[in-house]
Each structure stands twice: as structure tokens, then as C-alpha cells.
Amino acid sequence: MLIISKDKNSLNESQVTDENIYQQRRKVIKGLGFAGASSLLAATGVPLNAIAKNSQQKFKTTPLTFSQSNAAKVSDKLTPEHKVISHNNFYEFGSKKEQPAENSQAFKVDPWQLKVSGHVDKPFTLDYQQLFSLFTLEERIYRLRCVEAWSMVIPWLGFRLADLIKKAQPNSKAKYVKFKTLHDPKQMPGQANRYMGGGINYPYVEGLRLDEAMNDLTLLSVGLYGKTLPPQNGAPIRLVTPWKYGFKSIKSIVEIELVSSQPKTTWNKLAANEYGFYANVNPEVDHPRWSQASERRITSGGLFARNRIETQMFNGYGDEVAHLYKGMNLEKNF
Ligand SMILES: Nc1nc2c(c(=O)[nH]1)N[C@H]1C(S)=C(S)[C@@H](COP(=O)(O)O)O[C@H]1N2
Ligand SMILES: [Mo]
């Protein structure tokens, strides 16, 4: 028994089912030797009550009904679910890979409002239920390539962004689509604490050119592995653009706005020389601080698994998207 909570409603060690949080706690404790758990945790500066609270409750996901899609289906092996939901980038919940899963389990997704507005004839707002009921959900198995040179293969559930945009009837002034993540420092510790949130000015904002947004591959995802999204993966709704670096795939979206000029996006504002607006996966254009020629595929294998693979142009989706960038200098427009 590592942590004893006095709260009657809390679970004890053997009842905690989230393997990741369990492993994470074990890592912290193992790394520090064999003294009593409470003094060890105090020594790391990790508040004992915060960890105990996180491990008591786990966000509940719900099975979804969906159809299979063959759109750009990949034959790569799926990344195991426990890795997809425990190795995350979601700086609103902390900038370390394990922090989103640890710090987001109490995140409230219902009620939710997703506002679709801007240069459209029919603006509308969707509530939580409508995210799942307005469009037929399909499963799309896509590669996700993070700009940090790791990748996964994830079975997403969702619908085409194009279908949502068409419903709003964009007018001729609509040239770009701007996306915004929820801003709620009370629920998102990375928004309340600049250090924890990686120095980002929130809310997180992303954008696409309208033709990119209307491409058949561009998905609004409401689930993965057959169930609703867990918070660490962007519940209740997030973007998925599989030919672009992962930071374009903005999470927990509250606003989709059709705009006339290229929006200022979060990572581009933070370091314009490192993160471009387009962010198309390109093994020939290196990040200023590291190569993009290869990537570490996250698999079921352990630390020593041979999983370094070559990165493909447009992450392997050139047939579907290369035409969008015809005649463009991709070194300049990275
Ligand atoms: N709002 C928000 N969206 C975000 C991020 C973030 O920090 N905040 N991180 C991005 C990055 S860098 C990546 S690689 C993907 C990771 O998605 P995953 O955790 O579901 O694998 O989410 C993207 N979307
Ligand atoms: Mo990323």
C-alpha cells in the first residue's frame, strides 16, 4: 500500500484500475528509494493529496456507434490504447507527457458548447449531445506524427469537418478556418500556471486554409478505440489532420470561426522560425533543432524495441493532399 487516503470514498491501491496512473506513481516512488511514501512524495514537491485525488477518479468514456471507413486506411499496426491515452501533449494540463492523463480526469465535458461562426450564412452552436448525433460517426485509422519526431497509429471516431462547415454555409469572404480550445483556468492547471502551461498564452488557437479544412481527410474526432475521447486526448471534440504535425490537431474545441485572413496560431506565435502555419509533415525540411527525416513509432514494444522508421512526405497522405500545395515552396511555407 503506497498511499493511504483517509477519505472514505477513495479507492485503495488495488482498486485503482488506471494502469498508467498506477505505473506513474510506481515510477515516482521507485525512483526515490524505499522510505515511506508520504515523505518521498513531499520531497519531490508533488502534493500528496493531488496524486491521491487523481488516482481515485477516472474520467468515464462511453462506447459509440459508428461505421467503418476505408478513407486512406493505413495497414500499420495500431498503437496500443494504453499508450494513446497516457503519452499526450495537452499543455493546458501540463507540459510533460504523463501530465494530461494525470491532471484531466475531473474535466467536465457535458454541458459543452461548440460555436460555429464568422463568414457564414447559417451560424450555429452545438451542444454536447449534438456532437455525437448530428453526423454519422465513422472510424478512421490514421497516423499521428508529432513535430517532436514520435508517432502513433490511432483509430479515431468522428465526422468530416467539411460536413460541419457546409452546414454553416460559408460565404465568399471565408478563406481560413480558425479553431479555439476552451479557456478555463479553474479546470486547466496549465492555463492557471505559466510554468506548467509551457509559457503559452491561452486559449490555444489553430487554423487551416479553407481547402485544407474541406479535404476529405480532415476529421473532427469525438472518440478513439470505439469510445468517446478521454480528456487527455481532447474531449469532447478535437481536430485531426493526419498529414500535418500533431500540434495542428487542436483539442477540446469550443469555437470554429470562418475568417478572411490567416489566423495567428499558438505555436507559430511562440516560435515562428520553428513552427510554421502549414506544418505539413516533411522529412526534407528539418526543425531548426532536430531532424525530421525519421520518427520513433510508439508501439507495444518496450524501451528497446526497434521502432525508428523513416518519415514520409505528408505523413504518407500525398495522394490525398499534395494537390493542395502545388506550386508552393514547402521549405518557405513549412
Ligand atoms: N489545445 C491543445 N491542443 C493540442 C495540444 C495542446 O497542447 N493543446 N498539443 C498538440 C500536440 S503537440 C500534439 S502532438 C497532439 C497530441 O494528441 P494526442 O495527445 O491525442 O496524441 O495534440 C495537439 N493538440
Ligand atoms: Mo506534437
PDB file of C-alpha atoms in Angstrom, residues 135-259:
ATOM      1  CA  PHE A 135     -23.426  13.417 -38.273  1.00  0.00           C
ATOM      2  CA  THR A 136     -22.829   9.705 -38.811  1.00  0.00           C
ATOM      3  CA  LEU A 137     -19.681   8.727 -36.980  1.00  0.00           C
ATOM      4  CA  GLU A 138     -17.045   6.749 -38.806  1.00  0.00           C
ATOM      5  CA  GLU A 139     -13.801   5.119 -37.740  1.00  0.00           C
ATOM      6  CA  ARG A 140     -10.638   6.438 -39.382  1.00  0.00           C
ATOM      7  CA  ILE A 141      -7.311   4.799 -38.709  1.00  0.00           C
ATOM      8  CA  TYR A 142      -4.657   7.499 -39.122  1.00  0.00           C
ATOM      9  CA  ARG A 143      -1.001   8.032 -38.377  1.00  0.00           C
ATOM     10  CA  LEU A 144      -0.289  10.904 -35.977  1.00  0.00           C
ATOM     11  CA  ARG A 145       3.185  12.422 -36.386  1.00  0.00           C
ATOM     12  CA  CYS A 146       4.244  14.845 -33.666  1.00  0.00           C
ATOM     13  CA  VAL A 147       6.726  17.570 -34.574  1.00  0.00           C
ATOM     14  CA  GLU A 148       8.896  16.094 -31.789  1.00  0.00           C
ATOM     15  CA  ALA A 149       9.586  13.074 -34.059  1.00  0.00           C
ATOM     16  CA  TRP A 150       7.442  10.415 -32.422  1.00  0.00           C
ATOM     17  CA  SER A 151       4.332   8.914 -33.988  1.00  0.00           C
ATOM     18  CA  MET A 152       1.334   6.718 -33.290  1.00  0.00           C
ATOM     19  CA  VAL A 153      -1.415   4.964 -35.259  1.00  0.00           C
ATOM     20  CA  ILE A 154      -4.823   5.742 -33.807  1.00  0.00           C
ATOM     21  CA  PRO A 155      -8.363   4.533 -34.618  1.00  0.00           C
ATOM     22  CA  TRP A 156     -10.323   7.784 -34.386  1.00  0.00           C
ATOM     23  CA  LEU A 157     -14.104   8.151 -34.439  1.00  0.00           C
ATOM     24  CA  GLY A 158     -15.581  11.270 -35.914  1.00  0.00           C
ATOM     25  CA  PHE A 159     -17.002  13.078 -38.912  1.00  0.00           C
ATOM     26  CA  ARG A 160     -15.676  15.273 -41.690  1.00  0.00           C
ATOM     27  CA  LEU A 161     -15.013  18.878 -40.791  1.00  0.00           C
ATOM     28  CA  ALA A 162     -16.317  19.603 -44.311  1.00  0.00           C
ATOM     29  CA  ASP A 163     -19.803  18.398 -43.314  1.00  0.00           C
ATOM     30  CA  LEU A 164     -19.918  20.767 -40.355  1.00  0.00           C
ATOM     31  CA  ILE A 165     -18.641  23.702 -42.409  1.00  0.00           C
ATOM     32  CA  LYS A 166     -21.146  23.059 -45.219  1.00  0.00           C
ATOM     33  CA  LYS A 167     -23.957  23.130 -42.684  1.00  0.00           C
ATOM     34  CA  ALA A 168     -22.939  26.680 -41.744  1.00  0.00           C
ATOM     35  CA  GLN A 169     -22.908  27.799 -45.390  1.00  0.00           C
ATOM     36  CA  PRO A 170     -19.704  29.829 -45.639  1.00  0.00           C
ATOM     37  CA  ASN A 171     -19.836  32.934 -47.840  1.00  0.00           C
ATOM     38  CA  SER A 172     -17.216  34.224 -50.288  1.00  0.00           C
ATOM     39  CA  LYS A 173     -15.270  36.065 -47.557  1.00  0.00           C
ATOM     40  CA  ALA A 174     -14.436  32.774 -45.815  1.00  0.00           C
ATOM     41  CA  LYS A 175     -10.827  31.848 -46.696  1.00  0.00           C
ATOM     42  CA  TYR A 176      -9.489  30.278 -43.497  1.00  0.00           C
ATOM     43  CA  VAL A 177     -10.841  28.393 -40.514  1.00  0.00           C
ATOM     44  CA  LYS A 178      -9.822  29.359 -37.002  1.00  0.00           C
ATOM     45  CA  PHE A 179     -10.185  26.955 -34.047  1.00  0.00           C
ATOM     46  CA  LYS A 180     -10.100  27.729 -30.355  1.00  0.00           C
ATOM     47  CA  THR A 181      -9.682  25.472 -27.307  1.00  0.00           C
ATOM     48  CA  LEU A 182     -11.657  26.011 -24.112  1.00  0.00           C
ATOM     49  CA  HIS A 183     -10.193  28.641 -21.795  1.00  0.00           C
ATOM     50  CA  ASP A 184     -10.934  27.625 -18.215  1.00  0.00           C
ATOM     51  CA  PRO A 185      -8.002  28.063 -15.818  1.00  0.00           C
ATOM     52  CA  LYS A 186     -10.101  26.613 -12.996  1.00  0.00           C
ATOM     53  CA  GLN A 187     -10.146  23.271 -14.792  1.00  0.00           C
ATOM     54  CA  MET A 188      -6.893  23.548 -16.713  1.00  0.00           C
ATOM     55  CA  PRO A 189      -3.895  23.982 -14.412  1.00  0.00           C
ATOM     56  CA  GLY A 190      -1.580  24.801 -17.327  1.00  0.00           C
ATOM     57  CA  GLN A 191      -3.698  27.867 -18.062  1.00  0.00           C
ATOM     58  CA  ALA A 192      -3.542  28.952 -14.426  1.00  0.00           C
ATOM     59  CA  ASN A 193       0.224  28.489 -14.104  1.00  0.00           C
ATOM     60  CA  ARG A 194       2.526  29.827 -16.802  1.00  0.00           C
ATOM     61  CA  TYR A 195       5.347  27.444 -15.953  1.00  0.00           C
ATOM     62  CA  MET A 196       3.108  24.372 -16.027  1.00  0.00           C
ATOM     63  CA  GLY A 197       1.473  25.512 -19.263  1.00  0.00           C
ATOM     64  CA  GLY A 198       4.756  25.805 -21.130  1.00  0.00           C
ATOM     65  CA  GLY A 199       4.647  29.601 -21.484  1.00  0.00           C
ATOM     66  CA  ILE A 200       1.735  29.530 -23.945  1.00  0.00           C
ATOM     67  CA  ASN A 201      -0.746  32.400 -23.972  1.00  0.00           C
ATOM     68  CA  TYR A 202      -4.103  30.666 -23.819  1.00  0.00           C
ATOM     69  CA  PRO A 203      -6.534  29.887 -25.320  1.00  0.00           C
ATOM     70  CA  TYR A 204      -4.754  27.577 -27.767  1.00  0.00           C
ATOM     71  CA  VAL A 205      -5.611  28.626 -31.331  1.00  0.00           C
ATOM     72  CA  GLU A 206      -5.111  26.761 -34.602  1.00  0.00           C
ATOM     73  CA  GLY A 207      -6.046  27.331 -38.207  1.00  0.00           C
ATOM     74  CA  LEU A 208      -6.392  25.805 -41.657  1.00  0.00           C
ATOM     75  CA  ARG A 209      -6.830  27.192 -45.120  1.00  0.00           C
ATOM     76  CA  LEU A 210     -10.447  26.587 -46.200  1.00  0.00           C
ATOM     77  CA  ASP A 211      -9.458  23.995 -48.831  1.00  0.00           C
ATOM     78  CA  GLU A 212      -7.429  22.088 -46.232  1.00  0.00           C
ATOM     79  CA  ALA A 213     -10.385  22.199 -43.885  1.00  0.00           C
ATOM     80  CA  MET A 214     -12.701  20.861 -46.617  1.00  0.00           C
ATOM     81  CA  ASN A 215     -10.343  17.988 -47.548  1.00  0.00           C
ATOM     82  CA  ASP A 216     -11.844  14.543 -47.055  1.00  0.00           C
ATOM     83  CA  LEU A 217      -9.099  13.536 -44.586  1.00  0.00           C
ATOM     84  CA  THR A 218      -9.805  16.379 -42.179  1.00  0.00           C
ATOM     85  CA  LEU A 219     -11.700  14.957 -39.261  1.00  0.00           C
ATOM     86  CA  LEU A 220     -13.432  16.282 -36.200  1.00  0.00           C
ATOM     87  CA  SER A 221     -12.894  13.466 -33.743  1.00  0.00           C
ATOM     88  CA  VAL A 222     -15.203  12.676 -30.849  1.00  0.00           C
ATOM     89  CA  GLY A 223     -13.744   9.305 -29.953  1.00  0.00           C
ATOM     90  CA  LEU A 224     -10.978   6.738 -30.213  1.00  0.00           C
ATOM     91  CA  TYR A 225     -10.804   2.975 -29.820  1.00  0.00           C
ATOM     92  CA  GLY A 226     -14.606   2.729 -30.081  1.00  0.00           C
ATOM     93  CA  LYS A 227     -15.402   5.100 -27.212  1.00  0.00           C
ATOM     94  CA  THR A 228     -15.740   8.821 -26.504  1.00  0.00           C
ATOM     95  CA  LEU A 229     -12.435  10.685 -26.146  1.00  0.00           C
ATOM     96  CA  PRO A 230     -10.752  10.789 -22.774  1.00  0.00           C
ATOM     97  CA  PRO A 231      -9.926  14.366 -21.686  1.00  0.00           C
ATOM     98  CA  GLN A 232      -6.190  13.954 -22.266  1.00  0.00           C
ATOM     99  CA  ASN A 233      -6.901  13.320 -25.976  1.00  0.00           C
ATOM    100  CA  GLY A 234      -9.115  16.380 -26.353  1.00  0.00           C
ATOM    101  CA  ALA A 235     -12.631  15.515 -25.175  1.00  0.00           C
ATOM    102  CA  PRO A 236     -15.281  16.102 -26.194  1.00  0.00           C
ATOM    103  CA  ILE A 237     -14.169  17.145 -29.703  1.00  0.00           C
ATOM    104  CA  ARG A 238     -10.794  17.749 -31.383  1.00  0.00           C
ATOM    105  CA  LEU A 239      -9.355  18.207 -34.835  1.00  0.00           C
ATOM    106  CA  VAL A 240      -7.339  15.538 -36.689  1.00  0.00           C
ATOM    107  CA  THR A 241      -5.257  16.477 -39.755  1.00  0.00           C
ATOM    108  CA  PRO A 242      -3.086  13.396 -40.330  1.00  0.00           C
ATOM    109  CA  TRP A 243      -0.741  14.910 -42.931  1.00  0.00           C
ATOM    110  CA  LYS A 244       0.263  17.729 -40.587  1.00  0.00           C
ATOM    111  CA  TYR A 245       2.341  17.765 -37.427  1.00  0.00           C
ATOM    112  CA  GLY A 246       0.304  16.920 -34.342  1.00  0.00           C
ATOM    113  CA  PHE A 247       0.179  20.453 -32.951  1.00  0.00           C
ATOM    114  CA  LYS A 248      -2.341  21.391 -35.673  1.00  0.00           C
ATOM    115  CA  SER A 249      -4.772  18.826 -34.185  1.00  0.00           C
ATOM    116  CA  ILE A 250      -6.266  21.196 -31.622  1.00  0.00           C
ATOM    117  CA  LYS A 251      -8.121  19.678 -28.679  1.00  0.00           C
ATOM    118  CA  SER A 252     -11.294  20.422 -26.697  1.00  0.00           C
ATOM    119  CA  ILE A 253     -12.624  22.890 -29.272  1.00  0.00           C
ATOM    120  CA  VAL A 254     -15.255  25.495 -28.327  1.00  0.00           C
ATOM    121  CA  GLU A 255     -15.130  27.715 -31.396  1.00  0.00           C
ATOM    122  CA  ILE A 256     -14.778  27.231 -35.161  1.00  0.00           C
ATOM    123  CA  GLU A 257     -14.738  30.533 -36.983  1.00  0.00           C
ATOM    124  CA  LEU A 258     -14.655  31.123 -40.751  1.00  0.00           C
ATOM    125  CA  VAL A 259     -12.319  34.075 -41.274  1.00  0.00           C
TER     126      VAL A 259
END
